CSV table of C-alpha atoms in Angstrom, one decimal:
chain,number,residue,atom,x,y,z
A,1,MET,CA,-17.6,19.2,40.9
A,2,ILE,CA,-18.0,21.0,37.6
A,3,ASN,CA,-15.5,23.6,38.6
A,4,GLU,CA,-13.1,20.9,39.7
A,5,THR,CA,-13.5,19.1,36.4
A,6,ALA,CA,-12.8,22.3,34.4
A,7,LEU,CA,-9.7,23.0,36.6
A,8,LEU,CA,-8.4,19.5,36.0
A,9,CYS,CA,-8.8,19.9,32.3
A,10,ASP,CA,-6.8,23.1,32.5
A,11,LYS,CA,-4.2,21.3,34.5
A,12,TYR,CA,-3.8,18.5,32.0
A,13,PHE,CA,-4.2,20.5,28.9
A,14,PRO,CA,-0.4,20.8,28.3
A,15,ASP,CA,-0.2,17.0,28.5
A,16,MET,CA,-3.0,16.7,25.9
A,17,VAL,CA,-1.1,19.0,23.5
A,18,LYS,CA,2.1,17.0,24.0
A,19,ILE,CA,0.3,13.7,23.4
A,20,ARG,CA,-1.5,15.0,20.3
A,21,ARG,CA,1.7,16.4,18.8
A,22,THR,CA,3.7,13.2,19.4
A,23,LEU,CA,1.0,11.1,17.9
A,24,HIS,CA,0.7,13.4,14.9
A,25,MET,CA,4.4,13.2,14.2
A,26,TYR,CA,4.4,9.4,14.0
A,27,PRO,CA,1.2,8.4,12.2
A,28,GLU,CA,0.4,4.8,11.4
A,29,THR,CA,-2.2,3.3,9.1
A,30,ALA,CA,-4.8,0.6,9.8
A,31,PHE,CA,-3.7,-2.3,12.0
A,32,LEU,CA,-0.1,-1.0,11.9
A,33,GLU,CA,-0.5,1.3,14.9
A,34,TYR,CA,2.3,-0.4,16.9
A,35,ARG,CA,4.2,2.6,17.9
A,36,THR,CA,0.9,4.5,18.7
A,37,SER,CA,-0.3,1.6,20.8
A,38,GLU,CA,2.9,1.4,22.8
A,39,TYR,CA,2.8,5.2,23.4
A,40,ILE,CA,-0.8,5.0,24.7
A,41,LYS,CA,0.2,2.1,27.0
A,42,GLU,CA,3.1,4.2,28.4
A,43,VAL,CA,0.6,7.0,29.3
A,44,LEU,CA,-1.8,4.5,30.9
A,45,LYS,CA,1.0,2.9,32.9
A,46,LYS,CA,2.0,6.3,34.3
A,47,LEU,CA,-1.6,6.8,35.4
A,48,ASN,CA,-1.7,3.3,36.9
A,49,ILE,CA,-4.7,2.5,34.7
A,50,PRO,CA,-4.8,-1.2,33.9
A,51,TYR,CA,-5.2,-2.1,30.2
A,52,LYS,CA,-5.2,-5.1,27.9
A,53,SER,CA,-4.4,-5.4,24.2
A,54,VAL,CA,-7.2,-6.5,21.8
A,55,ALA,CA,-7.7,-6.6,18.0
A,56,LYS,CA,-4.0,-6.6,17.2
A,57,THR,CA,-3.1,-3.0,18.1
A,58,GLY,CA,-6.2,-1.9,20.0
A,59,ILE,CA,-6.3,-1.2,23.7
A,60,VAL,CA,-9.1,-1.5,26.3
A,61,ALA,CA,-8.5,0.1,29.7
A,62,ASP,CA,-10.7,0.6,32.8
A,63,ILE,CA,-10.9,3.3,35.4
A,64,THR,CA,-12.6,1.8,38.3
A,65,GLY,CA,-14.6,4.0,40.8
A,66,SER,CA,-15.1,3.6,44.5
A,67,GLY,CA,-18.2,1.5,44.3
A,68,ALA,CA,-20.4,-0.7,42.1
A,69,GLY,CA,-22.2,0.9,39.2
A,70,LYS,CA,-22.6,1.0,35.5
A,71,THR,CA,-19.8,1.0,32.9
A,72,LEU,CA,-19.6,3.8,30.4
A,73,ALA,CA,-17.2,3.5,27.4
A,74,PHE,CA,-15.4,6.2,25.4
A,75,ARG,CA,-13.9,5.3,22.0
A,76,ALA,CA,-11.1,6.9,20.2
A,77,ASP,CA,-9.8,5.7,16.8
A,78,MET,CA,-6.1,5.4,16.2
A,79,ASP,CA,-5.1,5.1,12.6
A,80,ALA,CA,-3.9,7.6,10.0
A,81,LEU,CA,-4.3,8.1,6.3
A,82,ASP,CA,-2.0,7.6,3.2
A,83,ILE,CA,-1.7,11.4,2.6
A,84,TYR,CA,1.4,13.6,2.4
A,85,GLU,CA,1.1,16.4,4.9
A,86,GLU,CA,1.5,19.9,3.6
A,87,ASN,CA,1.4,21.8,6.9
A,88,ASP,CA,4.6,23.6,7.9
A,89,VAL,CA,4.4,23.0,11.6
A,90,PRO,CA,6.8,21.8,14.3
A,91,TYR,CA,4.8,18.6,14.7
A,92,LYS,CA,4.5,17.8,11.0
A,93,SER,CA,4.4,14.1,10.2
A,94,LYS,CA,7.8,12.4,10.1
A,95,THR,CA,6.4,9.5,8.1
A,96,ASP,CA,6.4,10.2,4.4
A,97,GLY,CA,3.0,9.8,2.8
A,98,VAL,CA,1.2,9.1,6.1
A,99,MET,CA,-0.7,11.8,8.0
A,100,HIS,CA,-3.3,12.1,10.8
A,101,ALA,CA,-5.5,13.9,8.3
A,102,CYS,CA,-8.7,12.8,10.0
A,103,GLY,CA,-7.9,14.0,13.5
A,104,HIS,CA,-7.5,10.6,15.2
A,105,ASP,CA,-4.5,12.0,17.0
A,106,ALA,CA,-6.8,14.6,18.5
A,107,HIS,CA,-9.3,11.9,19.4
A,108,MET,CA,-6.7,9.9,21.3
A,109,ALA,CA,-5.3,12.9,23.1
A,110,THR,CA,-8.8,14.0,24.1
A,111,LEU,CA,-9.6,10.6,25.5
A,112,LEU,CA,-6.3,10.4,27.4
A,113,GLY,CA,-6.9,13.9,28.8
A,114,ALA,CA,-10.3,12.8,30.0
A,115,ALA,CA,-8.7,9.7,31.5
A,116,MET,CA,-6.3,11.9,33.5
A,117,VAL,CA,-9.2,13.9,34.9
A,118,LEU,CA,-11.4,11.0,35.7
A,119,ASN,CA,-8.6,9.0,37.1
A,120,GLU,CA,-8.0,11.8,39.6
A,121,LEU,CA,-11.7,11.8,40.4
A,122,LYS,CA,-12.3,8.1,40.6
A,123,ASP,CA,-13.0,8.0,44.3
A,124,LYS,CA,-16.2,10.1,43.5
A,125,ILE,CA,-17.3,7.7,40.7
A,126,LYS,CA,-19.6,4.6,41.0
A,127,GLY,CA,-18.8,2.1,38.4
A,128,LYS,CA,-16.3,2.1,35.6
A,129,ILE,CA,-15.1,4.2,32.7
A,130,ARG,CA,-13.9,2.0,29.8
A,131,LEU,CA,-11.3,3.6,27.5
A,132,ILE,CA,-11.4,2.0,24.0
A,133,PHE,CA,-8.6,2.8,21.6
A,134,GLN,CA,-9.6,1.3,18.3
A,135,PRO,CA,-7.4,0.6,15.3
A,136,ALA,CA,-8.3,0.7,11.6
A,137,GLU,CA,-11.3,2.9,11.5
A,138,GLU,CA,-10.1,4.1,8.1
A,139,GLY,CA,-9.4,0.6,6.9
A,140,ASP,CA,-11.5,-2.5,7.0
A,141,GLY,CA,-12.7,-1.5,10.4
A,142,GLY,CA,-11.3,-2.3,13.9
A,143,ALA,CA,-14.6,-1.9,15.8
A,144,LEU,CA,-16.0,-5.4,15.0
A,145,PRO,CA,-12.8,-7.3,16.0
A,146,MET,CA,-12.7,-5.3,19.3
A,147,ILE,CA,-16.3,-6.2,20.0
A,148,LYS,CA,-15.6,-9.9,19.3
A,149,GLU,CA,-12.7,-9.7,21.8
A,150,GLY,CA,-14.9,-8.3,24.5
A,151,ALA,CA,-14.4,-4.5,24.4
A,152,LEU,CA,-18.1,-4.0,25.2
A,153,GLU,CA,-18.6,-6.6,27.8
A,154,GLY,CA,-20.5,-5.1,30.7
A,155,VAL,CA,-20.8,-1.7,29.0
A,156,SER,CA,-24.1,0.0,29.2
A,157,ALA,CA,-23.4,3.0,26.9
A,158,VAL,CA,-20.6,4.2,24.6
A,159,VAL,CA,-19.6,7.6,23.3
A,160,ALA,CA,-17.3,8.7,20.5
A,161,ALA,CA,-16.1,12.1,19.1
A,162,HIS,CA,-14.9,13.3,15.7
A,163,VAL,CA,-13.2,16.6,15.2
A,164,MET,CA,-14.6,18.8,12.5
A,165,SER,CA,-12.9,22.0,11.1
A,166,ASP,CA,-16.1,23.5,9.8
A,167,ILE,CA,-17.3,23.8,13.4
A,168,PRO,CA,-15.6,26.5,15.5
A,169,CYS,CA,-13.3,25.4,18.3
A,170,GLY,CA,-15.2,25.6,21.6
A,171,LYS,CA,-18.4,24.2,20.2
A,172,VAL,CA,-19.8,20.6,19.9
A,173,LEU,CA,-22.5,19.3,17.7
A,174,VAL,CA,-24.9,16.7,18.9
A,175,LYS,CA,-27.7,14.9,17.0
A,176,GLU,CA,-30.4,12.3,17.8
A,177,GLY,CA,-30.9,9.5,15.3
A,178,ALA,CA,-28.8,8.9,12.2
A,179,ILE,CA,-25.7,11.1,12.1
A,180,MET,CA,-23.5,9.2,9.6
A,181,ALA,CA,-24.4,6.9,6.7
A,182,SER,CA,-23.7,3.3,6.0
A,183,CYS,CA,-20.8,2.5,3.7
A,184,ASP,CA,-20.8,-0.5,1.3
A,185,ASP,CA,-19.1,-1.1,-2.1
A,186,PHE,CA,-20.0,-2.9,-5.3
A,187,LYS,CA,-18.1,-4.2,-8.3
A,188,ILE,CA,-19.8,-5.0,-11.6
A,189,THR,CA,-18.0,-7.1,-14.2
A,190,VAL,CA,-19.7,-6.6,-17.6
A,191,ILE,CA,-19.3,-9.6,-19.9
A,192,GLY,CA,-19.6,-8.9,-23.6
A,193,ARG,CA,-17.9,-10.2,-26.8
A,194,GLY,CA,-14.9,-8.3,-28.1
A,195,GLY,CA,-13.8,-7.6,-31.6
A,196,HIS,CA,-12.5,-5.1,-34.1
A,197,GLY,CA,-13.6,-1.5,-33.6
A,198,ALA,CA,-14.4,-1.3,-37.3
A,199,TYR,CA,-17.1,-4.0,-36.9
A,200,PRO,CA,-19.1,-3.2,-33.8
A,201,HIS,CA,-22.1,-5.1,-35.1
A,202,LYS,CA,-20.1,-8.3,-34.7
A,203,THR,CA,-19.5,-7.7,-31.0
A,204,ILE,CA,-21.4,-7.2,-27.8
A,205,ASP,CA,-19.8,-4.0,-26.6
A,206,PRO,CA,-19.3,-4.0,-22.8
A,207,ILE,CA,-18.4,-0.3,-22.8
A,208,VAL,CA,-21.8,0.7,-24.2
A,209,ILE,CA,-23.4,-1.7,-21.7
A,210,GLY,CA,-21.4,-0.2,-18.9
A,211,ALA,CA,-22.3,3.3,-19.9
A,212,ASN,CA,-26.0,2.4,-19.7
A,213,ILE,CA,-25.4,0.7,-16.3
A,214,VAL,CA,-23.8,3.9,-14.9
A,215,ASN,CA,-26.7,6.0,-16.2
A,216,GLY,CA,-29.2,3.5,-14.8
A,217,LEU,CA,-27.5,3.5,-11.4
A,218,GLN,CA,-28.0,7.3,-11.1
A,219,LYS,CA,-31.7,6.8,-11.5
A,220,ILE,CA,-32.1,4.4,-8.6
A,221,VAL,CA,-31.9,7.2,-6.0
A,222,SER,CA,-34.2,9.5,-7.9
A,223,ARG,CA,-36.8,7.0,-9.0
A,224,LYS,CA,-36.6,3.9,-6.8
A,225,ILE,CA,-36.1,5.4,-3.3
A,226,ASN,CA,-38.4,7.6,-1.3
A,227,PRO,CA,-37.2,11.1,-1.8
A,228,LEU,CA,-37.5,11.7,2.0
A,229,GLU,CA,-34.9,8.9,2.5
A,230,PRO,CA,-31.3,10.2,1.8
A,231,CYS,CA,-29.0,7.8,0.0
A,232,VAL,CA,-26.3,7.9,-2.6
A,233,ILE,CA,-24.8,5.6,-5.3
A,234,THR,CA,-21.5,6.7,-6.6
A,235,VAL,CA,-19.5,5.1,-9.4
A,236,GLY,CA,-15.8,5.5,-8.5
A,237,TYR,CA,-14.2,3.7,-11.5
A,238,PHE,CA,-14.9,2.4,-14.9
A,239,HIS,CA,-12.2,0.3,-16.5
A,240,ALA,CA,-12.4,-1.1,-20.0
A,241,GLY,CA,-10.2,-1.6,-23.1
A,242,THR,CA,-6.5,-1.0,-23.9
A,243,CYS,CA,-6.5,0.6,-27.3
A,244,THR,CA,-8.5,2.6,-29.7
A,245,ASN,CA,-9.5,0.1,-32.4
A,246,VAL,CA,-10.5,-2.9,-30.2
A,247,ILE,CA,-13.8,-3.5,-28.5
A,248,PRO,CA,-12.9,-5.3,-25.3
A,249,GLY,CA,-14.6,-8.4,-24.0
A,250,THR,CA,-15.2,-7.1,-20.5
A,251,ALA,CA,-15.5,-3.9,-18.5
A,252,GLU,CA,-15.4,-3.3,-14.8
A,253,ILE,CA,-17.4,-0.8,-12.8
A,254,GLY,CA,-16.9,-0.1,-9.1
A,255,GLY,CA,-18.4,2.3,-6.6
A,256,THR,CA,-20.0,2.9,-3.2
A,257,PHE,CA,-23.6,3.1,-1.9
A,258,ARG,CA,-24.7,4.8,1.3
A,259,ALA,CA,-27.8,5.3,3.3
A,260,LEU,CA,-29.0,6.7,6.6
A,261,SER,CA,-31.4,3.9,7.5
A,262,ASN,CA,-30.9,0.1,7.6
A,263,GLU,CA,-34.0,-0.4,5.6
A,264,VAL,CA,-32.8,1.6,2.6
A,265,ARG,CA,-29.3,0.1,2.9
A,266,GLU,CA,-30.8,-3.4,2.7
A,267,SER,CA,-32.8,-2.5,-0.4
A,268,LEU,CA,-30.0,-1.0,-2.5
A,269,PRO,CA,-28.1,-4.2,-3.4
A,270,LYS,CA,-31.1,-5.8,-5.1
A,271,LEU,CA,-31.8,-2.6,-7.0
A,272,ILE,CA,-28.1,-2.2,-8.2
A,273,GLU,CA,-28.0,-5.9,-9.3
A,274,GLU,CA,-31.3,-5.6,-11.2
A,275,CYS,CA,-30.2,-2.5,-13.0
A,276,ALA,CA,-26.9,-4.0,-14.0
A,277,LYS,CA,-28.3,-7.4,-15.2
A,278,ASN,CA,-31.2,-5.8,-17.0
A,279,GLN,CA,-29.0,-3.4,-18.9
A,280,ALA,CA,-26.5,-6.2,-19.8
A,281,LYS,CA,-29.3,-8.5,-21.0
A,282,SER,CA,-30.9,-5.8,-23.2
A,283,PHE,CA,-27.7,-5.6,-25.2
A,284,GLY,CA,-27.1,-9.4,-25.3
A,285,GLY,CA,-24.4,-9.4,-22.7
A,286,ASP,CA,-24.2,-10.5,-19.1
A,287,CYS,CA,-22.7,-9.3,-15.9
A,288,ASP,CA,-21.4,-10.4,-12.5
A,289,VAL,CA,-22.2,-8.2,-9.5
A,290,LYS,CA,-20.4,-8.5,-6.2
A,291,PHE,CA,-21.0,-6.5,-3.0
A,292,PHE,CA,-18.6,-5.7,-0.2
A,293,PHE,CA,-20.6,-4.8,2.9
A,294,GLN,CA,-18.8,-2.7,5.5
A,295,PHE,CA,-20.5,-0.3,7.9
A,296,ALA,CA,-24.1,0.3,8.9
A,297,PRO,CA,-25.3,3.8,9.5
A,298,VAL,CA,-24.3,5.5,12.8
A,299,ILE,CA,-27.6,6.0,14.7
A,300,ASN,CA,-27.5,7.8,18.0
A,301,ASP,CA,-29.6,6.7,20.8
A,302,LYS,CA,-32.2,9.4,21.7
A,303,HIS,CA,-31.9,9.1,25.5
A,304,ILE,CA,-28.1,8.9,25.7
A,305,THR,CA,-27.8,11.8,23.3
A,306,GLN,CA,-30.1,14.0,25.3
A,307,GLU,CA,-28.3,13.2,28.5
A,308,PHE,CA,-24.9,13.8,26.8
A,309,ALA,CA,-26.2,17.2,25.5
A,310,LYS,CA,-27.1,18.2,29.1
A,311,SER,CA,-23.6,17.4,30.3
A,312,CYS,CA,-22.1,19.3,27.4
A,313,LYS,CA,-24.1,22.4,28.4
A,314,LYS,CA,-22.9,22.1,32.0
A,315,ALA,CA,-19.3,21.7,30.8
A,316,ILE,CA,-19.0,24.4,28.1
A,317,GLY,CA,-22.3,26.4,28.2
A,318,ASN,CA,-25.6,26.3,26.4
A,319,GLU,CA,-24.4,28.6,23.7
A,320,ASN,CA,-21.6,26.2,22.7
A,321,VAL,CA,-23.8,23.2,22.1
A,322,ILE,CA,-25.3,22.9,18.6
A,323,TRP,CA,-28.2,20.6,17.8
A,324,GLY,CA,-27.5,19.1,14.4
A,325,ASN,CA,-30.3,18.7,11.8
A,326,THR,CA,-28.4,17.3,8.8
A,327,PRO,CA,-26.5,14.0,8.9
A,328,SER,CA,-23.4,13.2,7.0
A,329,MET,CA,-23.1,10.7,4.1
A,330,ALA,CA,-19.6,9.9,5.3
A,331,SER,CA,-19.3,6.8,7.5
A,332,ASP,CA,-17.6,5.4,10.6
A,333,ASP,CA,-17.4,1.9,11.9
A,334,PHE,CA,-18.5,3.2,15.3
A,335,SER,CA,-21.8,1.9,14.0
A,336,TYR,CA,-20.9,-1.6,15.2
A,337,PHE,CA,-20.7,-0.2,18.7
A,338,ALA,CA,-24.0,1.7,18.3
A,339,ASN,CA,-25.7,-1.5,17.0
A,340,GLU,CA,-24.8,-3.3,20.2
A,341,ILE,CA,-25.6,-0.8,23.0
A,342,PRO,CA,-27.0,2.7,23.4
A,343,ALA,CA,-24.5,5.2,21.9
A,344,THR,CA,-23.9,8.7,20.9
A,345,TYR,CA,-21.4,10.1,18.3
A,346,PHE,CA,-20.8,13.8,18.4
A,347,TYR,CA,-18.7,16.4,16.5
A,348,LEU,CA,-16.0,18.3,18.3
A,349,GLY,CA,-15.3,21.7,16.7
A,350,CYS,CA,-11.7,22.3,15.9
A,351,GLY,CA,-11.8,25.1,13.3
A,352,ASN,CA,-10.5,28.6,13.8
A,353,LEU,CA,-10.8,31.0,10.9
A,354,GLU,CA,-8.4,33.6,12.5
A,355,LYS,CA,-5.7,31.0,12.8
A,356,GLY,CA,-6.3,29.7,9.3
A,357,ILE,CA,-7.5,26.3,10.5
A,358,VAL,CA,-10.2,25.7,7.9
A,359,ASN,CA,-9.1,22.8,5.8
A,360,PRO,CA,-11.4,19.8,5.8
A,361,ILE,CA,-10.6,16.3,7.1
A,362,HIS,CA,-8.9,14.0,4.7
A,363,SER,CA,-7.0,16.9,3.1
A,364,PRO,CA,-3.2,17.4,3.3
A,365,GLY,CA,-3.6,20.7,5.0
A,366,PHE,CA,-5.9,19.5,7.8
A,367,ASP,CA,-5.0,20.7,11.3
A,368,ILE,CA,-6.8,21.5,14.5
A,369,ASP,CA,-7.0,24.4,17.0
A,370,GLU,CA,-5.6,22.4,19.9
A,371,ASP,CA,-7.9,24.2,22.4
A,372,CYS,CA,-10.5,21.7,21.2
A,373,LEU,CA,-8.6,19.0,23.1
A,374,LYS,CA,-9.6,20.6,26.4
A,375,VAL,CA,-13.2,21.1,25.2
A,376,GLY,CA,-13.4,17.4,24.4
A,377,ALA,CA,-12.0,16.4,27.7
A,378,LYS,CA,-14.4,18.6,29.5
A,379,VAL,CA,-17.5,17.2,27.9
A,380,LEU,CA,-16.4,13.6,28.2
A,381,SER,CA,-15.4,14.0,31.8
A,382,GLN,CA,-18.6,15.8,32.7
A,383,PHE,CA,-20.8,13.2,31.1
A,384,ALA,CA,-18.9,10.4,32.9
A,385,LEU,CA,-19.6,12.1,36.2
A,386,ASP,CA,-23.3,12.7,35.4
A,387,TYR,CA,-23.9,9.3,34.0
A,388,LEU,CA,-22.2,7.3,36.7
A,389,CYS,CA,-22.9,9.5,39.7
A,390,GLY,CA,-26.2,11.1,38.8
């Protein structure tokens, strides 16, 4: 069966490339993936795979096997980024200022390729393969709306991939436990008392307060968190004042905080608020602190990850499966899926130094070695067969 799977991936590889290039040329941002959604539906129709629309532009489709069994889900995100593409390629984005700079076009093409393979093998499968095409991973998050609308009903495990150009094409990276960080934001409004720049003693300077808050925030990670627990607090903006000789009445500070465990994630808001309020009080000012909670850390289930790794080794060889040691402080709302059921999130190598494919995700020169599409389809298809038929 493994040879049959590999042969089918070879057979459908040209279709994967065509799908990926079409999607790449017409990128759409979060919850605006209308053309993308219609295109995916057309592919599913040709395969006679039933589907339904969820979460505005999302799609859920099921490949049903020949007998009763478990349901395994695969998720691919759909949205693009507000980035001008700099690549000079035939499939360059035709939408000014929007680009698939995070490889979601590759994720969709890989999943559709696996769907083609598994649809042809469905008589050998017990149970179902659920295909989840999710909008808005780069935006406010489409995973939670999809879950609320039933995308995971009856599903016993879920898998997602992310292409990475710093991993050579042909290889995949798997990791147990935390693989990506949580992602939450904060906004601190510092309240002082404005006045003339020549008479600072008659004011409560929110810029000075804000500067001390920024410095204090940097010490939370080094002095308030166990050094064996990775986390980060980053100030992304500091807005205050409009001219040189006026001390403003307020200042605004905004940033992100991230952690690889739910325990540390939950502790950071209190520490950030205490830092801000104590610094403001020490100068006679005040502050208002707001938090915008987004995604929890992505934590891979140990058992599912081990089983997935075994399937990867069958599909592409032991030498092409990398066990990761270091998680990323980037984030993904796949964490919502992983919080609900056993899950694994893996990295699909798409880089190729000889071809000059080295630019990182979220850059205007990002591209993939399209051979990774076939690799991704192979490992997904093999895991589905092992998980549902093993």
